[in-house]
XYZ file of C-alpha atoms in Angstrom:
446
model
C 117.797 116.113 134.650
C 121.380 117.396 134.116
C 120.507 120.659 135.976
C 119.299 118.705 138.989
C 122.505 116.645 139.088
C 124.681 119.635 138.839
C 122.827 121.367 141.612
C 123.219 118.342 143.858
C 126.879 118.169 143.117
C 127.403 121.821 143.861
C 125.438 121.537 147.161
C 127.560 118.521 148.160
C 130.727 120.555 147.650
C 129.670 123.418 149.873
C 130.671 123.646 153.483
C 128.271 123.542 156.443
C 127.927 126.193 158.995
C 125.893 125.751 162.183
C 124.891 129.018 163.768
C 122.607 130.287 166.451
C 120.775 133.543 167.061
C 120.342 135.105 170.514
C 119.278 138.392 171.961
C 116.816 140.135 174.331
C 113.081 139.972 173.974
C 111.794 142.035 170.960
C 115.283 142.636 169.608
C 114.089 141.098 166.409
C 115.704 137.683 166.255
C 112.811 135.936 164.531
C 112.367 138.834 162.115
C 116.018 138.644 161.250
C 115.938 134.884 160.558
C 112.675 135.351 158.574
C 114.283 138.101 156.561
C 117.358 136.030 155.996
C 115.322 133.106 154.736
C 113.035 135.309 152.647
C 115.619 137.407 150.943
C 117.948 134.448 150.235
C 114.997 132.772 148.451
C 114.923 129.911 151.042
C 111.262 130.114 151.754
C 108.739 127.822 149.942
C 105.761 129.475 148.260
C 103.246 127.679 150.490
C 105.169 128.761 153.589
C 105.124 132.368 152.446
C 101.416 132.235 151.647
C 100.659 130.848 155.127
C 102.688 133.662 156.722
C 100.893 136.273 154.562
C 97.465 134.834 155.605
C 98.468 134.717 159.296
C 99.669 138.280 159.163
C 96.503 139.462 157.376
C 94.415 137.745 160.037
C 96.311 139.706 162.726
C 95.561 142.981 160.986
C 99.102 143.482 159.571
C 99.384 144.923 156.039
C 102.820 143.394 155.342
C 103.842 139.733 156.013
C 105.360 139.300 159.441
C 108.493 137.368 158.645
C 108.993 136.388 162.277
C 106.227 133.849 161.746
C 108.556 131.850 159.594
C 110.321 130.675 162.734
C 107.908 131.210 165.502
C 106.158 127.957 164.698
C 104.579 127.028 167.977
C 101.026 128.160 168.563
C 101.936 129.672 171.920
C 104.737 131.612 170.207
C 102.426 133.051 167.677
C 99.854 134.031 170.322
C 102.360 135.709 172.619
C 104.594 137.142 169.970
C 107.703 135.702 171.535
C 110.102 132.808 170.876
C 109.800 129.994 173.391
C 111.565 127.005 171.911
C 114.656 126.555 169.670
C 113.549 126.643 166.070
C 115.900 124.870 163.792
C 115.933 125.901 160.071
C 117.932 124.402 157.209
C 118.778 126.411 154.143
C 121.528 126.776 151.572
C 123.065 129.284 149.165
C 125.390 128.587 146.275
C 128.383 129.110 148.694
C 127.409 127.336 151.853
C 124.741 125.166 153.657
C 123.382 126.342 157.011
C 121.754 124.864 160.118
C 120.232 127.714 162.041
C 119.030 127.623 165.566
C 116.734 130.544 166.573
C 116.816 130.659 170.306
C 114.617 132.460 172.907
C 115.480 135.808 174.412
C 113.697 135.487 177.860
C 115.908 134.875 180.831
C 113.846 131.880 181.730
C 114.775 130.238 178.482
C 118.595 130.569 178.833
C 118.786 126.782 178.811
C 117.192 126.787 175.350
C 120.093 129.073 174.087
C 122.661 126.658 175.604
C 120.934 123.911 173.651
C 121.040 125.835 170.399
C 124.620 127.164 170.770
C 126.128 123.928 171.989
C 126.901 122.740 168.452
C 127.234 126.170 166.772
C 130.391 127.561 165.130
C 128.874 131.033 165.170
C 126.411 132.956 167.290
C 124.522 136.076 166.111
C 123.736 138.281 169.107
C 121.146 140.933 168.473
C 120.942 144.270 170.176
C 118.193 146.769 169.791
C 119.956 150.084 168.699
C 117.618 152.089 170.939
C 118.481 150.074 174.095
C 122.189 149.196 173.558
C 123.945 146.455 175.488
C 121.628 145.231 178.264
C 121.927 142.417 180.836
C 120.522 139.716 178.517
C 123.058 140.736 175.892
C 125.902 140.165 178.323
C 124.286 136.926 179.416
C 124.209 135.633 175.800
C 127.813 136.644 175.171
C 128.833 134.839 178.329
C 126.968 131.722 177.233
C 128.648 131.873 173.762
C 132.055 132.154 175.486
C 131.229 129.398 177.894
C 130.329 127.033 175.066
C 133.522 128.011 173.138
C 131.606 129.332 170.152
C 134.563 130.595 167.946
C 132.808 133.338 166.079
C 130.225 135.934 167.360
C 128.411 138.483 165.335
C 126.883 141.512 166.954
C 123.911 142.536 164.876
C 122.822 146.032 165.981
C 119.229 145.846 164.812
C 116.504 148.556 164.307
C 119.006 151.080 163.059
C 116.040 152.601 161.101
C 114.605 153.722 164.442
C 117.751 155.671 165.336
C 117.997 157.365 161.871
C 120.801 154.973 160.892
C 123.167 157.007 163.049
C 126.771 155.793 162.952
C 127.702 157.037 166.507
C 124.924 154.935 168.005
C 126.260 151.858 166.286
C 129.864 152.643 167.146
C 129.142 153.108 170.842
C 127.185 149.765 171.111
C 129.846 147.862 169.088
C 132.765 149.190 171.260
C 130.954 148.271 174.534
C 129.964 144.797 173.409
C 133.377 143.974 171.820
C 135.264 144.965 174.951
C 132.941 142.784 177.127
C 133.019 139.738 174.809
C 136.810 139.963 174.357
C 137.192 139.931 178.179
C 135.368 136.569 178.181
C 137.845 135.209 175.690
C 135.658 135.217 172.593
C 138.195 134.890 169.813
C 136.444 136.828 167.006
C 133.627 139.530 167.124
C 132.158 141.136 164.008
C 129.696 144.005 164.467
C 127.122 144.748 161.659
C 124.499 147.450 161.682
C 121.085 146.169 160.376
C 117.437 146.622 160.113
C 115.796 143.250 159.948
C 112.405 144.693 159.309
C 113.478 146.875 156.332
C 116.186 144.395 155.163
C 119.191 146.676 155.521
C 122.554 144.735 155.613
C 120.829 141.371 156.119
C 121.238 139.931 152.574
C 121.619 143.150 150.495
C 123.755 146.146 151.498
C 121.963 149.122 152.969
C 121.459 152.335 150.949
C 120.991 154.157 154.240
C 124.374 153.402 155.848
C 127.029 154.401 153.378
C 129.352 154.882 156.325
C 129.484 151.179 156.849
C 131.858 149.212 154.579
C 131.736 145.767 156.088
C 129.758 142.635 155.033
C 126.108 141.968 155.219
C 124.952 139.263 157.641
C 124.581 136.671 154.850
C 127.916 137.606 153.279
C 129.611 137.130 156.570
C 127.909 133.800 157.154
C 128.948 132.571 153.695
C 132.626 133.638 154.147
C 133.473 133.122 157.870
C 136.079 130.349 158.207
C 134.432 127.169 159.461
C 136.576 125.894 162.343
C 134.941 122.647 163.068
C 137.510 120.475 161.456
C 137.225 117.379 163.767
C 140.162 115.749 162.074
C 142.536 118.282 163.619
C 141.376 117.374 167.159
C 142.644 114.607 169.494
C 141.611 111.301 168.019
C 138.705 109.723 169.985
C 136.595 106.737 169.258
C 133.758 105.923 171.718
C 132.787 102.248 171.350
C 129.069 101.876 170.619
C 128.685 98.249 169.828
C 130.829 95.081 169.807
C 130.348 93.000 166.580
C 131.017 89.195 166.924
C 128.996 87.415 164.188
C 130.558 83.980 165.108
C 129.485 82.706 161.695
C 131.079 80.072 159.519
C 132.158 82.799 157.105
C 133.702 84.941 159.945
C 134.429 82.624 162.867
C 137.055 84.873 164.524
C 135.800 88.267 163.594
C 135.635 90.820 166.412
C 135.079 94.515 165.621
C 134.224 97.575 167.646
C 131.636 99.810 165.941
C 130.921 103.474 166.564
C 131.322 107.001 165.255
C 134.663 108.679 165.339
C 134.118 111.641 167.669
C 137.295 113.446 166.648
C 140.626 113.116 164.835
C 141.960 110.396 162.517
C 142.696 106.602 162.963
C 144.978 104.603 160.795
C 145.658 100.913 160.417
C 148.896 100.021 162.254
C 148.443 102.741 164.845
C 149.042 101.936 168.579
C 145.996 102.726 170.631
C 144.901 102.684 174.312
C 141.498 101.351 175.446
C 140.072 103.407 178.300
C 139.323 103.238 181.105
C 141.296 100.014 181.369
C 144.425 101.529 179.906
C 145.275 98.360 177.839
C 147.269 99.001 174.680
C 146.978 97.320 171.308
C 147.249 98.061 167.585
C 144.665 98.698 164.925
C 144.770 95.912 162.437
C 141.825 96.862 160.287
C 139.214 99.513 159.812
C 135.823 98.635 158.090
C 133.725 101.425 156.571
C 130.555 100.907 154.615
C 131.393 97.178 154.128
C 134.886 97.813 152.809
C 138.332 97.704 154.498
C 140.118 101.024 154.557
C 143.495 102.142 155.810
C 142.439 105.469 157.400
C 139.181 106.898 158.881
C 138.358 110.328 160.289
C 135.635 112.062 162.208
C 132.626 112.054 161.927
C 132.745 108.668 160.043
C 130.966 105.681 161.431
C 133.344 102.704 161.291
C 134.268 99.395 162.833
C 137.835 99.031 164.315
C 139.618 95.673 164.457
C 142.415 95.309 167.051
C 145.381 93.049 167.299
C 144.678 91.778 170.934
C 141.591 90.205 172.426
C 140.862 92.724 175.025
C 137.797 93.045 177.179
C 135.997 95.942 175.449
C 132.412 96.941 175.709
C 129.994 99.833 174.950
C 131.223 103.068 176.560
C 134.933 102.350 176.304
C 137.014 104.951 174.552
C 139.766 104.132 172.040
C 142.446 106.822 171.651
C 146.120 107.001 170.391
C 148.421 105.481 172.897
C 150.604 108.658 172.995
C 147.559 110.975 173.192
C 145.025 109.433 175.533
C 142.994 111.516 177.994
C 143.343 111.174 181.721
C 141.038 108.759 183.521
C 139.186 110.080 186.589
C 136.279 109.445 188.895
C 136.196 113.101 190.081
C 134.755 115.390 187.419
C 135.043 119.162 187.875
C 132.928 120.995 185.383
C 130.616 123.925 184.608
C 126.977 122.937 184.119
C 123.874 124.691 182.856
C 120.981 123.297 184.719
C 118.040 122.661 182.360
C 115.499 120.764 184.482
C 112.695 122.403 186.524
C 113.723 120.379 189.599
C 116.834 121.696 191.282
C 120.268 119.997 191.339
C 121.451 119.623 194.936
C 124.612 118.531 196.712
C 124.459 114.888 197.624
C 121.985 114.116 194.762
C 122.468 110.784 192.938
C 122.430 111.053 189.207
C 123.496 109.255 185.980
C 126.370 110.781 184.033
C 126.293 110.197 180.291
C 129.480 110.888 178.492
C 129.654 109.879 174.809
C 128.368 106.288 174.780
C 129.061 105.596 178.393
C 126.543 106.125 181.218
C 127.616 105.637 184.827
C 126.165 106.187 188.323
C 127.383 109.392 190.011
C 126.754 111.644 192.947
C 126.965 115.495 193.141
C 129.759 115.887 195.575
C 129.816 119.718 195.672
C 128.415 122.800 194.023
C 131.107 125.366 194.849
C 129.663 128.312 193.010
C 126.928 129.723 190.773
C 127.822 132.143 188.010
C 126.145 135.583 187.765
C 126.298 136.121 184.036
C 125.593 139.819 183.991
C 128.874 140.660 185.766
C 130.549 137.197 185.855
C 130.746 137.258 189.623
C 130.678 133.956 191.554
C 128.022 133.282 194.238
C 129.835 130.829 196.472
C 128.332 127.626 197.901
C 124.816 128.028 196.621
C 123.970 124.513 197.729
C 121.864 123.852 194.660
C 121.198 125.006 191.087
C 117.735 125.766 189.698
C 116.520 125.973 186.099
C 118.719 128.192 183.883
C 121.457 128.480 186.557
C 125.088 128.031 185.391
C 127.545 126.918 188.032
C 130.504 124.844 189.010
C 130.037 121.302 190.176
C 132.137 118.386 191.337
C 130.776 114.997 190.586
C 132.104 111.614 191.800
C 131.434 108.716 189.435
C 131.024 105.043 190.286
C 133.353 104.015 187.415
C 136.225 105.906 185.855
C 135.745 108.141 182.822
C 138.081 109.367 180.070
C 137.069 113.050 179.613
C 138.804 115.795 177.668
C 138.668 119.362 178.757
C 135.778 121.082 177.002
C 138.086 123.771 175.573
C 140.054 120.964 173.879
C 137.092 119.012 172.645
C 133.457 120.161 172.641
C 132.365 116.482 171.894
C 134.437 114.495 174.384
C 134.538 117.224 176.973
C 130.800 117.403 177.421
C 128.302 115.357 179.296
C 124.804 115.146 180.611
C 123.566 114.669 184.192
C 120.341 112.569 184.204
C 117.733 111.756 186.768
C 117.976 107.942 187.373
C 114.383 107.699 188.314
C 112.744 108.883 185.114
C 115.577 109.635 182.625
C 115.044 113.377 182.667
C 118.044 115.451 181.647
C 119.094 117.545 184.541
C 122.169 119.475 183.538
C 124.501 119.881 180.474
C 128.115 119.792 181.605
C 131.334 121.059 180.238
C 134.529 119.526 181.837
C 137.175 121.980 182.955
C 137.230 125.693 183.536
C 134.412 127.849 182.276
C 136.342 130.901 181.012
C 139.992 131.841 180.616
C 140.073 132.792 184.274
C 139.515 129.389 185.771
C 137.731 128.853 189.035
C 139.989 127.739 191.938
C 140.228 124.027 192.396
C 137.846 122.480 194.792
C 139.223 120.400 197.607
C 137.837 116.898 197.617
C 135.890 115.785 200.683
C 135.769 112.458 202.435
C 133.907 109.663 200.566
C 132.849 107.870 203.683
C 129.246 106.700 203.717
C 128.960 106.645 199.867
C 128.173 103.328 198.192
C 130.730 103.808 195.445
């Protein structure tokens, strides 16, 4: 019993790292993930037995570790990754949430989904092929989503005789490209996922490499998702007014703190109205506290009786975001149906959903060379482009580079609730697109 308690306490004390894998088809993403899980002793016995049986039925002498993540039947039959496979595992030093994303061009939207919450992206490259178009595409998506750490895993080094010059040339080309996109940190590691070289254990075949293994880097990379250091933001989810004999005058605003810290006595603004007031109390888990921080779920009590409802945003009075009805953003279109200029949509930002219209699509991004295709008129599935959206009601958005949580939004089909596009407010990369001139609103019904 004591051993179990100690293990739970140790696990609670470790930090959490969310990371995603990406790369071209057959670069070995699923094999790397399977090797990582297997060699770190994170695979249950029945899971390993099922993989061994499936591999045997396919005529393979050794277990195909890629089957640990390629869970869909279609994935197993085709030998490719189709959907994002999430895996949860832990070592003594850190807990992990891993998103294994597809490599096909037509599944770029799936990589966007997997990398949107990641603090680190592992981009695989086949040592025989080097940096290819899909490699540059995935580096660009990681930069677009502001993933702070990127690992270049040069895989299949066993098929190039573990040659250092091959690794060095690939690492130099990729690092130069990713740095030009504004990726802040790039770490290159030569590996063989199939043989296990430099995945969990150091390779005996590459004594010229003195850096960390993949797991060692994952365990030690600084986790930079400290939401308490961000601009404080509290999207209101629910208004609590029990109106009971015990609490006749109680009025609280419940939700999850998206970022930052809130304190009793602090002056705050309620957006989009712009009204200011003071926090008089914070309730967390049934108790009153003086301070609360992201990502805690709390109830704020305010000094003034202000008209506040779900979707309003509470922020420090001296650090509130600008309110606007014209949203300029970069979006990744994820739906099969195109997104067109003039299309009416719903825009969901934190807990607020408003009617909107696509006012302009000024450009579509070509990710292999970062060129802009001007005025495409519409975006189709997996396209990434600039949009200008006019909303029926004002929104309080941050730039995505300042806050990945309050700078992001979804465009939704009002007819059936389908998610159309995932949006990131502000410029895509360090070299921002030119501002788009607004057009006349005449003829619109908001």
